[in-house]
mmCIF file of C-alpha atoms in Angstrom:
data_model
loop_
_atom_site.group_PDB
_atom_site.id
_atom_site.type_symbol
_atom_site.label_atom_id
_atom_site.label_comp_id
_atom_site.label_asym_id
_atom_site.label_seq_id
_atom_site.Cartn_x
_atom_site.Cartn_y
_atom_site.Cartn_z
ATOM 1 C CA MET A 1 157.506 22.382 49.718
ATOM 2 C CA PRO A 2 154.602 23.939 47.777
ATOM 3 C CA ASP A 3 155.107 27.640 47.163
ATOM 4 C CA TYR A 4 151.408 28.608 47.566
ATOM 5 C CA LEU A 5 151.902 31.681 45.376
ATOM 6 C CA ASP A 6 149.044 30.775 43.032
ATOM 7 C CA ASP A 7 146.790 30.445 46.066
ATOM 8 C CA LEU A 8 148.014 33.806 47.349
ATOM 9 C CA ARG A 9 147.199 35.445 44.008
ATOM 10 C CA LEU A 10 143.727 33.927 44.143
ATOM 11 C CA ALA A 11 143.252 35.214 47.699
ATOM 12 C CA HIS A 12 144.035 38.723 46.447
ATOM 13 C CA VAL A 13 141.467 38.367 43.674
ATOM 14 C CA LEU A 14 138.899 37.234 46.245
ATOM 15 C CA ALA A 15 139.766 40.167 48.499
ATOM 16 C CA ASP A 16 139.433 42.617 45.594
ATOM 17 C CA ALA A 17 135.941 41.338 44.873
ATOM 18 C CA ALA A 18 134.911 41.428 48.531
ATOM 19 C CA ASP A 19 136.310 44.942 48.995
ATOM 20 C CA ALA A 20 134.212 46.273 46.149
ATOM 21 C CA GLY A 21 131.008 44.984 47.715
ATOM 22 C CA THR A 22 131.715 45.839 51.338
ATOM 23 C CA THR A 23 132.951 49.328 50.510
ATOM 24 C CA ASP A 24 129.844 50.008 48.441
ATOM 25 C CA ARG A 25 127.570 49.200 51.410
ATOM 26 C CA PHE A 26 129.709 50.857 54.102
ATOM 27 C CA LYS A 27 127.723 53.686 55.731
ATOM 28 C CA ALA A 28 124.686 52.871 53.559
ATOM 29 C CA LEU A 29 121.567 54.266 55.214
ATOM 30 C CA ASP A 30 119.531 51.216 54.186
ATOM 31 C CA LEU A 31 122.053 48.599 55.374
ATOM 32 C CA LYS A 32 120.171 45.663 56.884
ATOM 33 C CA VAL A 33 121.534 44.288 60.161
ATOM 34 C CA GLU A 34 120.340 41.191 62.025
ATOM 35 C CA THR A 35 121.272 39.623 65.370
ATOM 36 C CA LYS A 36 122.656 36.086 65.303
ATOM 37 C CA PRO A 37 121.860 33.480 67.997
ATOM 38 C CA ASP A 38 125.121 34.366 69.793
ATOM 39 C CA MET A 39 123.835 37.956 69.988
ATOM 40 C CA THR A 40 126.463 39.316 67.605
ATOM 41 C CA PRO A 41 125.415 41.424 64.607
ATOM 42 C CA VAL A 42 125.543 40.324 60.980
ATOM 43 C CA SER A 43 124.861 42.668 58.091
ATOM 44 C CA GLU A 44 123.704 41.969 54.573
ATOM 45 C CA ALA A 45 127.235 42.956 53.519
ATOM 46 C CA ASP A 46 128.760 40.121 55.614
ATOM 47 C CA LYS A 47 126.520 37.569 53.931
ATOM 48 C CA ALA A 48 126.994 38.965 50.431
ATOM 49 C CA ALA A 49 130.792 39.045 50.761
ATOM 50 C CA GLU A 50 130.961 35.457 51.954
ATOM 51 C CA GLU A 51 128.611 34.283 49.213
ATOM 52 C CA LEU A 52 130.769 36.051 46.632
ATOM 53 C CA ILE A 53 134.005 34.515 47.926
ATOM 54 C CA ARG A 54 132.446 31.049 48.148
ATOM 55 C CA GLY A 55 131.166 31.288 44.576
ATOM 56 C CA GLN A 56 134.580 32.241 43.215
ATOM 57 C CA LEU A 57 136.305 29.503 45.217
ATOM 58 C CA GLN A 58 133.874 26.868 44.000
ATOM 59 C CA ARG A 59 134.823 27.783 40.442
ATOM 60 C CA ALA A 60 138.560 28.253 40.963
ATOM 61 C CA ARG A 61 139.248 25.544 43.594
ATOM 62 C CA PRO A 62 136.341 23.071 43.369
ATOM 63 C CA ARG A 63 138.199 20.363 45.311
ATOM 64 C CA ASP A 64 138.957 22.579 48.305
ATOM 65 C CA ALA A 65 136.746 22.821 51.390
ATOM 66 C CA ILE A 66 135.437 26.156 52.651
ATOM 67 C CA LEU A 67 134.758 27.331 56.203
ATOM 68 C CA GLY A 68 133.079 30.695 56.641
ATOM 69 C CA GLU A 69 131.673 32.558 59.612
ATOM 70 C CA GLU A 70 128.212 32.983 58.136
ATOM 71 C CA TYR A 71 127.613 29.681 56.293
ATOM 72 C CA GLY A 72 129.765 27.075 58.029
ATOM 73 C CA VAL A 73 131.736 24.230 56.448
ATOM 74 C CA GLU A 74 131.318 22.954 52.911
ATOM 75 C CA GLY A 75 133.397 20.127 51.464
ATOM 76 C CA THR A 76 136.196 17.963 52.815
ATOM 77 C CA GLY A 77 139.816 17.313 52.029
ATOM 78 C CA PRO A 78 143.343 18.350 52.981
ATOM 79 C CA ARG A 79 142.890 22.009 51.920
ATOM 80 C CA ARG A 80 140.396 24.382 53.498
ATOM 81 C CA TRP A 81 139.747 28.058 52.832
ATOM 82 C CA VAL A 82 138.712 29.979 55.945
ATOM 83 C CA ILE A 83 136.749 33.203 55.527
ATOM 84 C CA ASP A 84 135.662 36.029 57.788
ATOM 85 C CA PRO A 85 133.776 38.252 55.349
ATOM 86 C CA ILE A 86 133.820 41.263 57.681
ATOM 87 C CA ASP A 87 135.963 41.105 60.791
ATOM 88 C CA GLY A 88 134.760 44.028 62.874
ATOM 89 C CA THR A 89 131.063 43.969 61.961
ATOM 90 C CA LYS A 90 130.175 46.126 64.973
ATOM 91 C CA ASN A 91 132.530 48.777 63.636
ATOM 92 C CA TYR A 92 131.184 48.339 60.117
ATOM 93 C CA VAL A 93 127.550 48.883 61.057
ATOM 94 C CA ARG A 94 128.409 52.001 63.104
ATOM 95 C CA GLY A 95 130.539 53.606 60.400
ATOM 96 C CA VAL A 96 133.905 52.983 62.109
ATOM 97 C CA PRO A 97 136.495 52.230 59.380
ATOM 98 C CA VAL A 98 138.347 49.509 61.318
ATOM 99 C CA TRP A 99 137.040 46.346 59.626
ATOM 100 C CA ALA A 100 138.500 43.872 57.161
ATOM 101 C CA THR A 101 137.911 40.787 55.082
ATOM 102 C CA LEU A 102 140.055 37.878 56.278
ATOM 103 C CA ILE A 103 140.891 35.064 53.853
ATOM 104 C CA SER A 104 143.147 32.121 54.668
ATOM 105 C CA LEU A 105 144.055 28.794 53.152
ATOM 106 C CA MET A 106 144.731 26.049 55.674
ATOM 107 C CA GLU A 107 146.341 22.731 54.843
ATOM 108 C CA ALA A 108 146.243 19.469 56.761
ATOM 109 C CA GLY A 109 149.463 18.603 58.534
ATOM 110 C CA GLU A 110 150.917 17.583 61.850
ATOM 111 C CA GLY A 111 148.699 18.885 64.627
ATOM 112 C CA GLY A 112 145.741 19.414 62.290
ATOM 113 C CA PHE A 113 145.069 22.144 59.754
ATOM 114 C CA GLN A 114 147.637 24.965 59.640
ATOM 115 C CA PRO A 115 147.401 28.291 57.774
ATOM 116 C CA VAL A 116 149.652 28.538 54.728
ATOM 117 C CA VAL A 117 148.196 31.654 53.055
ATOM 118 C CA GLY A 118 146.573 34.695 54.608
ATOM 119 C CA VAL A 119 145.193 37.998 53.327
ATOM 120 C CA VAL A 120 143.743 40.751 55.511
ATOM 121 C CA SER A 121 142.147 43.529 53.478
ATOM 122 C CA ALA A 122 140.874 46.708 55.152
ATOM 123 C CA PRO A 123 139.608 48.919 52.324
ATOM 124 C CA ALA A 124 138.218 51.699 54.528
ATOM 125 C CA LEU A 125 141.713 52.107 55.979
ATOM 126 C CA GLY A 126 143.323 51.761 52.550
ATOM 127 C CA ARG A 127 145.468 48.887 53.835
ATOM 128 C CA ARG A 128 146.123 45.245 52.951
ATOM 129 C CA TRP A 129 148.484 42.691 54.499
ATOM 130 C CA TRP A 130 149.343 39.176 53.315
ATOM 131 C CA ALA A 131 151.636 36.205 53.693
ATOM 132 C CA ALA A 132 152.355 32.764 52.238
ATOM 133 C CA LYS A 133 154.234 30.041 54.068
ATOM 134 C CA GLY A 134 157.953 30.326 53.477
ATOM 135 C CA HIS A 135 157.668 33.583 51.534
ATOM 136 C CA GLY A 136 157.410 36.206 54.276
ATOM 137 C CA ALA A 137 154.722 38.753 55.050
ATOM 138 C CA PHE A 138 154.000 41.968 53.164
ATOM 139 C CA THR A 139 151.804 45.039 53.030
ATOM 140 C CA GLY A 140 150.992 47.285 50.100
ATOM 141 C CA ARG A 141 148.591 47.995 47.278
ATOM 142 C CA SER A 142 149.368 44.849 45.279
ATOM 143 C CA LEU A 143 151.691 41.864 45.060
ATOM 144 C CA THR A 144 154.096 43.926 42.956
ATOM 145 C CA LYS A 145 153.899 47.101 45.074
ATOM 146 C CA ALA A 146 154.608 45.870 48.569
ATOM 147 C CA SER A 147 156.874 46.273 51.578
ATOM 148 C CA ARG A 148 158.084 43.360 53.660
ATOM 149 C CA LEU A 149 156.805 43.128 57.221
ATOM 150 C CA ASN A 150 159.069 42.567 60.210
ATOM 151 C CA VAL A 151 158.169 42.491 63.883
ATOM 152 C CA SER A 152 159.844 44.825 66.362
ATOM 153 C CA ARG A 153 162.958 44.043 68.399
ATOM 154 C CA VAL A 154 161.644 45.484 71.674
ATOM 155 C CA ASN A 155 162.691 43.098 74.436
ATOM 156 C CA LYS A 156 161.568 44.828 77.645
ATOM 157 C CA LEU A 157 157.994 45.110 78.866
ATOM 158 C CA SER A 158 158.724 48.627 80.073
ATOM 159 C CA ASP A 159 159.388 49.616 76.453
ATOM 160 C CA ALA A 160 156.533 47.614 74.925
ATOM 161 C CA SER A 161 153.219 48.645 73.383
ATOM 162 C CA PHE A 162 150.359 46.225 74.139
ATOM 163 C CA ALA A 163 146.996 46.171 72.340
ATOM 164 C CA TYR A 164 143.717 44.477 73.213
ATOM 165 C CA SER A 165 140.016 44.636 72.304
ATOM 166 C CA SER A 166 138.056 45.082 75.535
ATOM 167 C CA LEU A 167 138.098 44.292 79.259
ATOM 168 C CA SER A 168 134.895 42.272 79.565
ATOM 169 C CA GLY A 169 136.250 39.024 78.116
ATOM 170 C CA TRP A 170 139.239 38.998 80.440
ATOM 171 C CA GLU A 171 136.982 39.565 83.413
ATOM 172 C CA ALA A 172 134.581 36.805 82.347
ATOM 173 C CA GLN A 173 137.473 34.324 82.235
ATOM 174 C CA GLY A 174 138.948 35.345 85.577
ATOM 175 C CA ARG A 175 142.052 36.735 83.896
ATOM 176 C CA LEU A 176 141.427 40.428 84.558
ATOM 177 C CA ASP A 177 143.903 40.786 87.442
ATOM 178 C CA GLY A 178 146.764 39.403 85.385
ATOM 179 C CA PHE A 179 145.703 41.517 82.406
ATOM 180 C CA LEU A 180 145.696 44.692 84.498
ATOM 181 C CA ASP A 181 149.064 43.824 86.017
ATOM 182 C CA LEU A 182 150.445 43.530 82.490
ATOM 183 C CA THR A 183 149.038 46.932 81.508
ATOM 184 C CA ARG A 184 150.848 48.475 84.495
ATOM 185 C CA GLU A 185 154.188 47.036 83.384
ATOM 186 C CA VAL A 186 154.192 48.044 79.715
ATOM 187 C CA TRP A 187 155.042 51.397 78.178
ATOM 188 C CA ARG A 188 151.709 51.871 76.390
ATOM 189 C CA THR A 189 148.294 50.241 75.963
ATOM 190 C CA ARG A 190 145.651 50.813 73.309
ATOM 191 C CA ALA A 191 142.370 49.025 72.526
ATOM 192 C CA TYR A 192 142.499 48.943 68.723
ATOM 193 C CA GLY A 193 140.558 45.669 68.506
ATOM 194 C CA ASP A 194 139.806 42.984 65.929
ATOM 195 C CA PHE A 195 142.364 42.237 63.175
ATOM 196 C CA TRP A 196 144.308 45.513 63.402
ATOM 197 C CA PRO A 197 146.617 44.888 66.385
ATOM 198 C CA TYR A 198 147.832 41.620 64.861
ATOM 199 C CA MET A 199 148.778 43.474 61.713
ATOM 200 C CA MET A 200 150.547 46.131 63.776
ATOM 201 C CA VAL A 201 152.513 43.404 65.574
ATOM 202 C CA ALA A 202 153.510 42.052 62.149
ATOM 203 C CA GLU A 203 154.664 45.459 60.925
ATOM 204 C CA GLY A 204 156.473 46.287 64.172
ATOM 205 C CA SER A 205 154.389 49.305 65.209
ATOM 206 C CA ILE A 206 153.277 47.551 68.392
ATOM 207 C CA ASP A 207 154.919 44.665 70.203
ATOM 208 C CA MET A 208 152.152 42.350 71.451
ATOM 209 C CA CYS A 209 148.409 41.833 71.600
ATOM 210 C CA ALA A 210 145.932 39.297 72.932
ATOM 211 C CA GLU A 211 142.237 38.398 72.949
ATOM 212 C CA PRO A 212 140.429 35.961 75.277
ATOM 213 C CA GLU A 213 137.724 34.606 72.968
ATOM 214 C CA LEU A 214 137.988 34.083 69.209
ATOM 215 C CA SER A 215 136.938 31.743 66.392
ATOM 216 C CA LEU A 216 139.174 30.119 63.799
ATOM 217 C CA TRP A 217 138.079 32.537 61.064
ATOM 218 C CA ASP A 218 139.204 35.444 63.283
ATOM 219 C CA MET A 219 142.726 34.050 63.528
ATOM 220 C CA ALA A 220 143.759 31.904 60.555
ATOM 221 C CA ALA A 221 144.832 34.779 58.285
ATOM 222 C CA THR A 222 146.351 36.887 61.059
ATOM 223 C CA ALA A 223 148.352 33.944 62.425
ATOM 224 C CA ILE A 224 150.264 33.241 59.208
ATOM 225 C CA ILE A 225 150.967 36.949 58.676
ATOM 226 C CA VAL A 226 152.359 37.400 62.201
ATOM 227 C CA THR A 227 154.539 34.301 62.019
ATOM 228 C CA GLU A 228 155.856 35.031 58.514
ATOM 229 C CA ALA A 229 156.804 38.506 59.770
ATOM 230 C CA GLY A 230 159.003 36.820 62.366
ATOM 231 C CA GLY A 231 156.587 36.953 65.285
ATOM 232 C CA THR A 232 154.906 34.383 67.513
ATOM 233 C CA PHE A 233 151.191 33.521 67.435
ATOM 234 C CA THR A 234 149.726 31.111 69.977
ATOM 235 C CA GLY A 235 146.708 30.523 72.135
ATOM 236 C CA LEU A 236 146.799 31.644 75.750
ATOM 237 C CA ASP A 237 147.710 28.006 76.452
ATOM 238 C CA ALA A 238 150.908 28.517 74.388
ATOM 239 C CA ARG A 239 149.729 26.160 71.640
ATOM 240 C CA PRO A 240 151.114 27.465 68.331
ATOM 241 C CA GLY A 241 148.626 28.618 65.696
ATOM 242 C CA PRO A 242 144.962 29.615 65.662
ATOM 243 C CA HIS A 243 143.426 26.603 67.409
ATOM 244 C CA SER A 244 142.903 27.531 71.057
ATOM 245 C CA GLY A 245 139.802 29.737 70.899
ATOM 246 C CA ASP A 246 141.891 32.712 72.036
ATOM 247 C CA ALA A 247 145.087 34.377 70.877
ATOM 248 C CA ALA A 248 148.340 35.973 71.912
ATOM 249 C CA ALA A 249 150.664 37.503 69.337
ATOM 250 C CA SER A 250 154.006 39.165 69.868
ATOM 251 C CA ASN A 251 157.401 39.882 68.382
ATOM 252 C CA GLY A 252 158.505 36.622 70.037
ATOM 253 C CA LEU A 253 160.910 38.276 72.447
ATOM 254 C CA LEU A 254 158.102 39.151 74.878
ATOM 255 C CA HIS A 255 155.855 36.154 74.377
ATOM 256 C CA ASP A 256 156.645 34.185 77.513
ATOM 257 C CA GLU A 257 156.104 37.266 79.684
ATOM 258 C CA LEU A 258 152.863 38.070 77.868
ATOM 259 C CA LEU A 259 151.475 34.594 78.517
ATOM 260 C CA GLY A 260 152.777 34.616 82.079
ATOM 261 C CA TYR A 261 150.776 37.693 83.016
ATOM 262 C CA LEU A 262 147.592 36.580 81.248
ATOM 263 C CA ASN A 263 147.733 33.193 82.976
ATOM 264 C CA GLN A 264 149.148 34.191 86.348
ATOM 265 C CA ARG A 265 145.934 33.830 88.370
ATOM 266 C CA TYR A 266 143.936 31.699 85.991
#
């Protein structure tokens, strides 16, 4: 099995470069923000970070394909880098420090492309998380200064902490009743949003999280980190990996109950 460690090192280099640019423009008074056709915001920093990552990948991995949120797919082949230059753009443009650059390498296999490397870098929080297939998941300042991630062992909903992003998506899908029933059963709920709850599942500080509407670039990096930390990452349809257009992540022990509540009246 390939060890993917060279790809992981490259992903860190890409994240370093992106962090420098996004941090420089964070809270800039002259930051330019546009509205995309789907009515979500995109800043000049999103575009610049993706352009930077694409340029470095084209030099370092010219045979690999690239999929990014802002500029789509480029290239073909069995390896594809997936980029979300700023996950949490709404936070970014309002000065909220919960945003990150998500970088993943996906490789063709059974069931389609699967993530084999993931880096989530949140410079405004001073945090970075990463994983490579078969090598575990870690957090720290660098590859050599890192702590291994492990999910929690909480096995009762009444003891569990559950995180989500917002209520509107659950309501739009007709899943709100099941969602609310779940919130009544767990010990604690918090709406951290975006990449952060998945990283907290991986490091064991919360036990499960879910979102009803996502894109591949939102999930590819977080999925490999959660699973390499010993957790479970699926769609709401229980399909493993980041392919369902929505996500549920947990320590594994609570996953069936999590999906049961979110699907109970759907």
